[in-house]
Coordinates of C-alpha atoms in Angstrom, one line a residue:
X1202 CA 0.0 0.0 0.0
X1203 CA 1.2 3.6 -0.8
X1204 CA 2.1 6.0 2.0
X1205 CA 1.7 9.4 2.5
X1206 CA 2.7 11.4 5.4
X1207 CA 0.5 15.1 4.9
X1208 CA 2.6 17.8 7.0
X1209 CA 0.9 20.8 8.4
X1210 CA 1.6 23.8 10.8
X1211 CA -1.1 23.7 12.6
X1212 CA -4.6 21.7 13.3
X1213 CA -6.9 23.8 15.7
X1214 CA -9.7 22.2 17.3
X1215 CA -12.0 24.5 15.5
X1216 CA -11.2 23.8 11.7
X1217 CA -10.9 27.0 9.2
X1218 CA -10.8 26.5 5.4
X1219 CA -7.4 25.8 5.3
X1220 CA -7.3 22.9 7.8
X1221 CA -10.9 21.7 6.3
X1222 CA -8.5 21.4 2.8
X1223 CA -6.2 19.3 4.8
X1224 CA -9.0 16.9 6.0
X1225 CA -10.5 16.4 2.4
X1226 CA -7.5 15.9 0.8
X1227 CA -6.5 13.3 3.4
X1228 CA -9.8 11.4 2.5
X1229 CA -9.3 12.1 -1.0
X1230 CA -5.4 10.2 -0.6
X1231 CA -7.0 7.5 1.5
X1232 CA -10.0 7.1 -1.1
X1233 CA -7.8 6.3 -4.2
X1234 CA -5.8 3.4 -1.6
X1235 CA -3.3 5.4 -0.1
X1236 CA -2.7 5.2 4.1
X1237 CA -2.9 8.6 5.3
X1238 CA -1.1 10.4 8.8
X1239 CA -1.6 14.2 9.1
X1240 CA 1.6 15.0 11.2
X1241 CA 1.2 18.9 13.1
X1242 CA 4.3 20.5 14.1
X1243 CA 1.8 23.1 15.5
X1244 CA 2.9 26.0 18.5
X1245 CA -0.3 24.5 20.0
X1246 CA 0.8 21.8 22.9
X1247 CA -1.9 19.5 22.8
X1248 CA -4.5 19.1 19.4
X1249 CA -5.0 14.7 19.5
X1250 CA -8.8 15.4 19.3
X1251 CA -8.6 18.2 16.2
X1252 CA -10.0 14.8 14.1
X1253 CA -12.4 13.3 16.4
X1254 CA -15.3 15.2 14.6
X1255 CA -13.6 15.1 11.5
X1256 CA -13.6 13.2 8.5
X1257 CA -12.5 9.3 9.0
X1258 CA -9.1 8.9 7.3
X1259 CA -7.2 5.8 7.2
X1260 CA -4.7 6.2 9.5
X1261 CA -4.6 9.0 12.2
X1262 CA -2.6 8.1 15.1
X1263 CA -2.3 11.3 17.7
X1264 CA 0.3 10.0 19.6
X1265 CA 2.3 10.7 15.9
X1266 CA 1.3 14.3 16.3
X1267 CA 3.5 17.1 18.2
X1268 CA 2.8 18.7 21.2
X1269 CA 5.8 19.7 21.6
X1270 CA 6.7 23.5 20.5
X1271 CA 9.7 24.3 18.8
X1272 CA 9.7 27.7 18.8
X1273 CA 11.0 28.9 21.9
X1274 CA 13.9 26.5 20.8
X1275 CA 14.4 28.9 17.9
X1276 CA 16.1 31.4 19.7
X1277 CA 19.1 29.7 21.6
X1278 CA 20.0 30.3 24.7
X1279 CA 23.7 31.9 24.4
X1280 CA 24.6 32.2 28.2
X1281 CA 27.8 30.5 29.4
X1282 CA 27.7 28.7 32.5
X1283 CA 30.9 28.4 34.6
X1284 CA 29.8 25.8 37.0
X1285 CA 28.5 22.2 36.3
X1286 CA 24.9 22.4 35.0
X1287 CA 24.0 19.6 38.4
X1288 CA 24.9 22.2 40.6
X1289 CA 22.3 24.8 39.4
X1290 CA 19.7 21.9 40.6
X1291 CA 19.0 21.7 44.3
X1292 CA 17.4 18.8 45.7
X1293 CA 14.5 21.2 47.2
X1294 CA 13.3 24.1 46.6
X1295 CA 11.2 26.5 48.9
X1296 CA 7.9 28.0 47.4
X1297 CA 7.2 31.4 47.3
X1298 CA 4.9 32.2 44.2
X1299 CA 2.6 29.8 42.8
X1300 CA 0.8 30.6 39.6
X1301 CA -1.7 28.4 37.2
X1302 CA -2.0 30.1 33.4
X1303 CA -5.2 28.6 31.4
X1304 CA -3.3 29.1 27.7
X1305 CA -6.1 27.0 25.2
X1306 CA -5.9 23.6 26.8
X1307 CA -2.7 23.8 28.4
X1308 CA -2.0 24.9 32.2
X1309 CA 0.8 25.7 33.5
X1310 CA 2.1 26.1 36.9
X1311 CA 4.7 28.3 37.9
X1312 CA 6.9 27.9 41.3
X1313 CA 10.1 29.9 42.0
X1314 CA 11.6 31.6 44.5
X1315 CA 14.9 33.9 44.7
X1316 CA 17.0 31.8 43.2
X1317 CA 15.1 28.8 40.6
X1318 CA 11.8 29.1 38.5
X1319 CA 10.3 25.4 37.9
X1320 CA 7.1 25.7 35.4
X1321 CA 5.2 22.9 34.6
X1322 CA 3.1 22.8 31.3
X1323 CA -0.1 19.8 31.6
X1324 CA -2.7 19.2 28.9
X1325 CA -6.0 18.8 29.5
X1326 CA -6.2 15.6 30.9
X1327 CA -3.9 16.5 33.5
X1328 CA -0.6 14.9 32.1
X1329 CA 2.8 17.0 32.4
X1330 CA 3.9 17.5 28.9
X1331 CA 6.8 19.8 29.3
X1332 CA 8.6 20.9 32.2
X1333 CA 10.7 23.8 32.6
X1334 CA 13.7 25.0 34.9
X1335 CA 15.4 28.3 35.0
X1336 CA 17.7 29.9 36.9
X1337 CA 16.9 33.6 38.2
X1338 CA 19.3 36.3 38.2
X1339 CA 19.1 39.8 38.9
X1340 CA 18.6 41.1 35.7
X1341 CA 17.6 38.0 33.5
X1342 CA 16.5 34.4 33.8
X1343 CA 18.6 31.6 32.0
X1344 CA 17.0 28.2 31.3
X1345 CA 19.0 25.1 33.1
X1346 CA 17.0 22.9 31.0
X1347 CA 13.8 22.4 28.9
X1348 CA 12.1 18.7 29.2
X1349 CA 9.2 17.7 26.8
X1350 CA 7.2 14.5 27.9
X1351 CA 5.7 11.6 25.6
X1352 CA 2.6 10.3 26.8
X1353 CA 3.9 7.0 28.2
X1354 CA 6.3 9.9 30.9
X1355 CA 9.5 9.2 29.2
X1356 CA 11.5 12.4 28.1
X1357 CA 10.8 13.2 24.4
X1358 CA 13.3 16.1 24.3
X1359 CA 16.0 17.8 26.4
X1360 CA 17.4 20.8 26.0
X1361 CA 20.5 21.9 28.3
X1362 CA 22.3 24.9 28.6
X1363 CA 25.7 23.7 29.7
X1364 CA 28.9 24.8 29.7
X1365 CA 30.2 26.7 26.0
X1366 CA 27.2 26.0 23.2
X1367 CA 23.6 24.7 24.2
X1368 CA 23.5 20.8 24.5
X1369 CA 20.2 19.4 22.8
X1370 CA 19.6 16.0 23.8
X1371 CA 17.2 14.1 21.5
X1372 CA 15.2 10.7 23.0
X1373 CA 13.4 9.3 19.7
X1374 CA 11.6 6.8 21.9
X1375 CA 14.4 3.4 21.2
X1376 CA 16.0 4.7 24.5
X1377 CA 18.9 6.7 22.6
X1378 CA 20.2 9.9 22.4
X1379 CA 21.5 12.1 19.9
X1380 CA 23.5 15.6 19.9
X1381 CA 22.9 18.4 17.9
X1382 CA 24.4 21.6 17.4
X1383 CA 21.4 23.8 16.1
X1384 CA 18.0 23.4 16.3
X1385 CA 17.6 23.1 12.5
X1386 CA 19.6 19.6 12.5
X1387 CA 17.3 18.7 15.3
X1388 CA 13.8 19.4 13.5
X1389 CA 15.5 17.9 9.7
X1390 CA 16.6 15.3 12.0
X1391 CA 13.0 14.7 13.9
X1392 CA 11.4 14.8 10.4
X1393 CA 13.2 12.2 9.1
X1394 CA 12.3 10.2 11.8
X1395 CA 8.7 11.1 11.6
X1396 CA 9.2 9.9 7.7
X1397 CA 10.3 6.4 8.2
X1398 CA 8.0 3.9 6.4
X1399 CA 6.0 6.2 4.1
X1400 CA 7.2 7.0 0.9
X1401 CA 5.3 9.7 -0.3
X1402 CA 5.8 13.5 2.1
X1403 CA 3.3 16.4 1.1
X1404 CA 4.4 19.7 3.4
X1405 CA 2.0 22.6 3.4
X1406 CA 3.5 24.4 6.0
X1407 CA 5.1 27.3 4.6
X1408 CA 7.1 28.3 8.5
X1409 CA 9.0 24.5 8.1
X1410 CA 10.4 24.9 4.6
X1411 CA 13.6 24.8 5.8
X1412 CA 14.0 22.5 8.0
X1413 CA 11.6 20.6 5.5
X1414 CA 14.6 20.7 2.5
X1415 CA 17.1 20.1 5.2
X1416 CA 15.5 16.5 5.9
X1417 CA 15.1 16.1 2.2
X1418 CA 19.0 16.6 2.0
X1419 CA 19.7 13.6 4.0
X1420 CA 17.6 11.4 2.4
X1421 CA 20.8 10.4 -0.3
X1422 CA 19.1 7.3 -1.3
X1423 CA 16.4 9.1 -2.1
X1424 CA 13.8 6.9 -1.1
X1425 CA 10.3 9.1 -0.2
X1426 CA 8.7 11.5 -3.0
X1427 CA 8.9 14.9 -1.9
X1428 CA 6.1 17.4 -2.1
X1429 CA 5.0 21.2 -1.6
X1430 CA 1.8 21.6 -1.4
X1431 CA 0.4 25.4 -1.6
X1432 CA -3.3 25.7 -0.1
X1433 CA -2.9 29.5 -0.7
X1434 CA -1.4 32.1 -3.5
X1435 CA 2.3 32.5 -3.7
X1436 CA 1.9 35.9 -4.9
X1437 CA 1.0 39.2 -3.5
X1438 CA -1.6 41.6 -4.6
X1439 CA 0.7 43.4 -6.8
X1440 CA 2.0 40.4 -8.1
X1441 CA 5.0 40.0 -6.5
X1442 CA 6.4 36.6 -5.1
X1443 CA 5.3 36.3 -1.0
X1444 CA 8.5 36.3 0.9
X1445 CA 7.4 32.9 2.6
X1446 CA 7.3 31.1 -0.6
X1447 CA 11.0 31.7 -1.4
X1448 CA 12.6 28.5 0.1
X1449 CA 10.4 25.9 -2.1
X1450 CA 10.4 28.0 -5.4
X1451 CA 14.2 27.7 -5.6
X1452 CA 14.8 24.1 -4.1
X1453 CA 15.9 23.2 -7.4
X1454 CA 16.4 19.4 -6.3
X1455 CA 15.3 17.0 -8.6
X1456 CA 13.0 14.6 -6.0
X1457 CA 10.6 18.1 -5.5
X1458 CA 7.1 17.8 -7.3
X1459 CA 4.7 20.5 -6.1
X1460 CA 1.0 20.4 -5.9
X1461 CA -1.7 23.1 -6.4
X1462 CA -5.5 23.4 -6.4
X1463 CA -5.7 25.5 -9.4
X1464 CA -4.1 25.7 -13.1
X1465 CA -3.8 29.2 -12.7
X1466 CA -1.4 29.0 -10.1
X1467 CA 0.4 26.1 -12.4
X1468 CA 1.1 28.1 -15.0
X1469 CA 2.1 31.0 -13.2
X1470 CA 5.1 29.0 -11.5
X1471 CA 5.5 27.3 -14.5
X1472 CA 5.8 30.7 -15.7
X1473 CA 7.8 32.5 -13.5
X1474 CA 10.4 29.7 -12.2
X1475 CA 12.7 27.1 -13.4
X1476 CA 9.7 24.1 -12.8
X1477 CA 8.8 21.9 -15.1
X1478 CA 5.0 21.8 -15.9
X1479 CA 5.3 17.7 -15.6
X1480 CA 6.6 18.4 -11.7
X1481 CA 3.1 20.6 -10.6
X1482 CA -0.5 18.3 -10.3
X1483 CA -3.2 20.4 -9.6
X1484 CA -5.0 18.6 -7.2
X1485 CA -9.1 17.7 -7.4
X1486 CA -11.7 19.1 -5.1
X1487 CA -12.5 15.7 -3.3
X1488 CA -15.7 15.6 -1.7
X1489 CA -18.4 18.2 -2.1
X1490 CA -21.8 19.0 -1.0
X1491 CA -25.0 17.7 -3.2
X1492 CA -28.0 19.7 -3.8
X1493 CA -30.6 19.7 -1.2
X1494 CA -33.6 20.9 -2.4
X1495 CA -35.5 21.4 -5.7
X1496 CA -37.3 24.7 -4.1
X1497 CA -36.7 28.2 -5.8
X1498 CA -34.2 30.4 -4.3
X1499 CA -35.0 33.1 -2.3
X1500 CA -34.0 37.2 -3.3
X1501 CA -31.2 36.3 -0.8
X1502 CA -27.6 37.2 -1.8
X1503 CA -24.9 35.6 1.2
X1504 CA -21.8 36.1 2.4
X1505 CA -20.0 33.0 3.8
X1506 CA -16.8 34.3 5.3
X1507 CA -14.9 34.7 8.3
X1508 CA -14.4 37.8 8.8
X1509 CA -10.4 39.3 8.5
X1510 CA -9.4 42.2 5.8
X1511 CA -7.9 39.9 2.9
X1512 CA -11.9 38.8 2.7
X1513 CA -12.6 42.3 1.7
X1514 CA -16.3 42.6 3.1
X1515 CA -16.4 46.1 3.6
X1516 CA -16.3 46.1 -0.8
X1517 CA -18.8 43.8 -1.2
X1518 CA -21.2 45.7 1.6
X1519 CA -20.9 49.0 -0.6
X1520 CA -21.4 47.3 -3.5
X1521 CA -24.2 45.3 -3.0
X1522 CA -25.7 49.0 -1.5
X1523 CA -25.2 50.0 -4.8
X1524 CA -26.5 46.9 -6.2
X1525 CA -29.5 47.6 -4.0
X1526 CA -30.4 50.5 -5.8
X1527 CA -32.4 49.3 -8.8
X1528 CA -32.8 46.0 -6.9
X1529 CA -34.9 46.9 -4.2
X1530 CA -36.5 43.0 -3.8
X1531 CA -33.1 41.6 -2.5
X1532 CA -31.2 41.0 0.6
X1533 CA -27.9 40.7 1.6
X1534 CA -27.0 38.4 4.4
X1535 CA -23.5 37.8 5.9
X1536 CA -22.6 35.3 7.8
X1537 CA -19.6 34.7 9.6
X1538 CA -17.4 36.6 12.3
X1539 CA -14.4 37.9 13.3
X1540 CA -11.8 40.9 14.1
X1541 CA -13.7 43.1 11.8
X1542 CA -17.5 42.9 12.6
X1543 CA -17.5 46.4 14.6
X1544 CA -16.3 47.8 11.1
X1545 CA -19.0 46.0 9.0
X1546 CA -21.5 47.3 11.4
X1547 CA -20.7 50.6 11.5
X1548 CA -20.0 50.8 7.3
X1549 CA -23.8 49.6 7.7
X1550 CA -24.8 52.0 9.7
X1551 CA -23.2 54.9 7.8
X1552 CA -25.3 53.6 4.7
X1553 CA -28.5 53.1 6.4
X1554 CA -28.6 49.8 4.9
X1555 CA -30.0 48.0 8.0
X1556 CA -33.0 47.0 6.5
X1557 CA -31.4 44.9 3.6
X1558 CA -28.1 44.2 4.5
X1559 CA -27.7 41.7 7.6
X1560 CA -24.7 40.8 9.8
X1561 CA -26.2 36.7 10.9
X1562 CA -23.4 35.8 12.8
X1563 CA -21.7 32.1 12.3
X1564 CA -23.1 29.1 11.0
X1565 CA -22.7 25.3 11.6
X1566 CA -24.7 24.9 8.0
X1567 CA -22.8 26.6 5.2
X1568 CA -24.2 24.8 2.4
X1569 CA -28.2 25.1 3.8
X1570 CA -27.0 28.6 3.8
X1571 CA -25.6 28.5 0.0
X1572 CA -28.6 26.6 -1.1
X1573 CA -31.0 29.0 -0.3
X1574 CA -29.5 31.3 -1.8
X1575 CA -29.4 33.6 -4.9
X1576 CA -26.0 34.2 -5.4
X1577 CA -23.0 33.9 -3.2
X1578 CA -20.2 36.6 -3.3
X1579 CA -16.5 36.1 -3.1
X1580 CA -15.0 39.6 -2.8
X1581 CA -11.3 38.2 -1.7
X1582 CA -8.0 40.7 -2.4
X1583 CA -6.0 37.3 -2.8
X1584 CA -6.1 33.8 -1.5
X1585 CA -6.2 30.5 -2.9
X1586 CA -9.3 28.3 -3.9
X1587 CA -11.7 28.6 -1.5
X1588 CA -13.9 26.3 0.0
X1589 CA -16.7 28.6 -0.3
X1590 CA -16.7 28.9 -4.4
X1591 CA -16.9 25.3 -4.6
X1592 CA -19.2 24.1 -1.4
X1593 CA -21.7 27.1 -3.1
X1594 CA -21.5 25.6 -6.7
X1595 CA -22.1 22.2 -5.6
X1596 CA -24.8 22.9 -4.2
X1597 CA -26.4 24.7 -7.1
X1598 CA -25.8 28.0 -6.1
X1599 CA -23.8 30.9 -8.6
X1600 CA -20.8 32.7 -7.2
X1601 CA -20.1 36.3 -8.3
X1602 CA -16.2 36.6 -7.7
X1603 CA -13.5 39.0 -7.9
X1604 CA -10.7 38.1 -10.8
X1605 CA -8.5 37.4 -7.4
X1606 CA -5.5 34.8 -7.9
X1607 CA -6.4 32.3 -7.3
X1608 CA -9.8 29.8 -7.8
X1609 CA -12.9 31.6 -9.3
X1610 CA -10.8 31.4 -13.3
X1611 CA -10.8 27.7 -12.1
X1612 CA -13.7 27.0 -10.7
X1613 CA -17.3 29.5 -12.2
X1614 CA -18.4 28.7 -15.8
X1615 CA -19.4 32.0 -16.8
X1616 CA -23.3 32.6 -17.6
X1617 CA -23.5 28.9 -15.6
X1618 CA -21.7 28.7 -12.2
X1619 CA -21.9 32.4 -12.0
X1620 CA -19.5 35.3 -13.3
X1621 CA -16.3 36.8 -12.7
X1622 CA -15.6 40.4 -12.7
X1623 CA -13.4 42.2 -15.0
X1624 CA -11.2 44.2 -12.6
X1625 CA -11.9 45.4 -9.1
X1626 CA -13.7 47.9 -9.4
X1627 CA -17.4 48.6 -7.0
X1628 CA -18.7 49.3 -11.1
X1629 CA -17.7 46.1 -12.4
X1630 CA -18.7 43.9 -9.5
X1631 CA -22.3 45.7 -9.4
X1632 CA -22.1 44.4 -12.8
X1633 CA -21.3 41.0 -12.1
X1634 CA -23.7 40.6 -9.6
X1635 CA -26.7 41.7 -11.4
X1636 CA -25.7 38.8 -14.0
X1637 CA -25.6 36.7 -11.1
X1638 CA -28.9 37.4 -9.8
X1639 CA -30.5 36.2 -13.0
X1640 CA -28.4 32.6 -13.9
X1641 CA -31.3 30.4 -11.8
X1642 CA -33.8 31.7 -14.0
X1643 CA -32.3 30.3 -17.0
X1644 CA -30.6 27.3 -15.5
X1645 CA -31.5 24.6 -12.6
X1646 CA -29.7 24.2 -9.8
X1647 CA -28.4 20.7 -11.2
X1648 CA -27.2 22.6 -14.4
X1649 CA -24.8 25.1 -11.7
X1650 CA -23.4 21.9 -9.6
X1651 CA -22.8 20.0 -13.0
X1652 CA -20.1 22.3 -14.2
X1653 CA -18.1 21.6 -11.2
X1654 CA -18.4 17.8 -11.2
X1655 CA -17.2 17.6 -14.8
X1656 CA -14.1 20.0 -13.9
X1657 CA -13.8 17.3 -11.0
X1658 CA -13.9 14.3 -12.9
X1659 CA -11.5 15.5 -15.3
X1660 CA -8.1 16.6 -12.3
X1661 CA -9.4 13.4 -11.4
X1662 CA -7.9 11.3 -14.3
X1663 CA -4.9 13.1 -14.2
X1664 CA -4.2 12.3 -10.9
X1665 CA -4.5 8.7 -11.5
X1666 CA -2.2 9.4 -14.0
X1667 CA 0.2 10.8 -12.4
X1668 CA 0.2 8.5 -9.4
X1669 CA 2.1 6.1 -11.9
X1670 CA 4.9 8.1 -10.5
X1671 CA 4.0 8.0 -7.3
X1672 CA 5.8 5.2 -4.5

């Protein structure tokens, strides 16, 4: 059976569109035979149940995923101690402070007194899953040493501060230790260990690059396939390449194949960098929704969206004002939430649009949502396919879009699936939408979602094509 390990940043317990990508594409792997781990090097200490509600893949084993952080490891601790690190450790300690920090679903507890500062870091069922020691000075405190627990209470990983360089002292569970003299050759090293037995690595986290091509360098037999894998653009909104994206657009070694979710992209980097077009699959949607109901939309127009600048709301709020204006009969209703909602409410306000434009708040049933719907909008500044485009489509619903990079060129059929707007421009998007408004009376519901599942079908066969190459 082919393996493949999927490597992510970060899994939060409450799933955005990125992570939901992550979880169809894992089913989508495990679908067409393959055995599937999602392995998180997160900054979040505990996440084992961020699958228990999610799909059912394969293979998920949590003990497999990290709760240990590496970033604090980042930044090394360049202090020189004179005496021998055993010394710094009394036998007791008398207790002055103690403090418990609720961080997510980690406590800690802090003791320390003039001289030592012990923390102890559990997860939420009450295991200790880190535990640190420093040593208090007058002016700054210098870690003794850094522990991180596996769930069985041995010591995952050690880091000492020692005499000359930091000491990191690795425990890969076989009862051995390793040295390292940077953290880097710790996490290539880590990863390569994570590796063993599945042939096929797919990274998406843009933060592990490095250390990501560092573990690819050691593998000299070369026996795993090596993949980057780009949920979201790799291009500003003036075009210009995201500073993140630098590492795995020059690699330049040969084992590299790169996946995307839309052909735009392809050609882009195809475009733009020495890659060969046979090195970039653009990946298939995997599942999506089915129509619900054979019932005629309402003169509801929706937002589906959380709510953060890059999703450009505000636009699409004065637009559809605009919009409004010879379309008297409609609505607007937005739901989601987030940083911005003050904002949204107060742009509302400042229109007098209370009336027809609605802020709902979040929703547990996106695609009810979409399917009672007119039109959905998709007013992004940049971004990469989103879920929203093609949950709305499958379910029969048009999307007026922005010409954002990258997914609506992809993904709307024009005078079908919905439209696309020329530029970005309030003009052209009132435009757009007032196409939009009028698709489901010329076309049925099943008409929209078929577009999509013929686009499907065909990234589909090439992937079975191209897993040929695949180990």
């Amino acid at each position: 059976m082919k393996k493949v390990v999927m490597l992510t940043n970060v899994l939060p317990e409450k799933p955005g569109g990125r992570t939901k990508d992550i979880y169809k594409k894992a089913k989508l792997f495990s679908e067409n035979g393959y055995k599937v781990k999602i392995l998180s090097c997160s900054e979040m200490y505990q996440i084992e149940n961020s699958l228990s509600n999610a799909i059912s893949l394969s293979e998920h084993d949590p003990s497999n995923t990290v709760y240990q952080i590496y970033s604090d490891l980042r930044k090394e601790d360049s202090k020189k101690y004179r005496k021998n690190i055993k010394k710094f450790i009394p036998f007791f300690i008398k207790i002055k402070e103690e403090k418990s920090v609720t961080d997510g679903r980690v406590i800690s507890n802090t003791f320390s007194n003039k001289y030592f500062t012990i923390k102890y870091d559990y997860c939420d069922e009450g295991r200790v899953i880190r535990k640190v020691v420093n040593k208090n000075n007058k002016k700054t405190t210098q870690v003794i040493f850094d522990k991180y627990y596996n769930k069985d209470g041995t010591v995952f990983l050690n880091k000492l501060c020692s005499v000359g360089e930091p000491l990191i002292i690795y425990n890969n569970g076989r009862y051995k230790s390793k040295r390292f003299k940077s953290v880097s050759q710790l996490k290539a090293f880590w990863l390569n260990e994570q590796f063993k037995g599945y042939s096929n690595i797919i990274a998406s986290a843009r933060k592990l690059d490095g250390i990501y091509l560092e573990a690819i360098k050691k593998d000299v037999n070369r026996e795993r396939n090596y993949f980057f894998w780009y949920h979201s653009t790799h291009l500003d909104v003036s075009g210009i390449m995201r500073k993140e994206y630098d590492k795995s657009l020059h690699s330049h070694q040969e084992n590299i194949k790169y996946l995307t979710l839309t052909n735009q992209q392809k050609n882009d980097i195809v475009t733009s960098y020495d890659i060969s077009p046979d090195n970039i699959l653009v990946l298939p949607f995997g599942k999506v929704g089915s129509i619900e109901t054979n019932e005629d939309a309402m003169n509801v127009v929706s937002i589906v969206s959380r709510f953060s600048p890059e999703k450009n709301i505000d636009f699409a709020i004065r637009a559809f004002d605009r919009f409004y204006k010879t379309n008297d009969n409609f609505t607007l209703e937005i739901w989601g939430h987030g940083e911005n909602e003050r904002d949204y409410n107060k742009l509302i306000e400042s229109l007098g649009a209370h009336d027809y434009i609605k802020i709902k708040g979040p929703t547990n049933k996106p695609l009810s949502v979409m399917a009672k719907s007119k039109v959905i909008l998709s007013t992004s500044k940049i971004g990469g396919l989103e879920n929203t485009i093609i949950e709305a489509i499958s379910v029969g619903c048009p999307v007026a879009a922005l010409p954002y990079r990258y997914g609506p060129k992809d993904i709307i059929t024009p005078g079908i699936s919905g439209y696309i707007s020329d530029d970005f421009t309030e003009d052209g998007f009132v435009n757009v939408l007032t196409k939009c408004v009028k698709i489901l009376d010329e076309y049925t519901r099943e008409d929209v979602s078929n577009t999509l599942r013929s686009t499907d079908e065909k990234r589909k066969l090439e992937m079975k094509q191209w897993e040929l190459n695949l180990k």
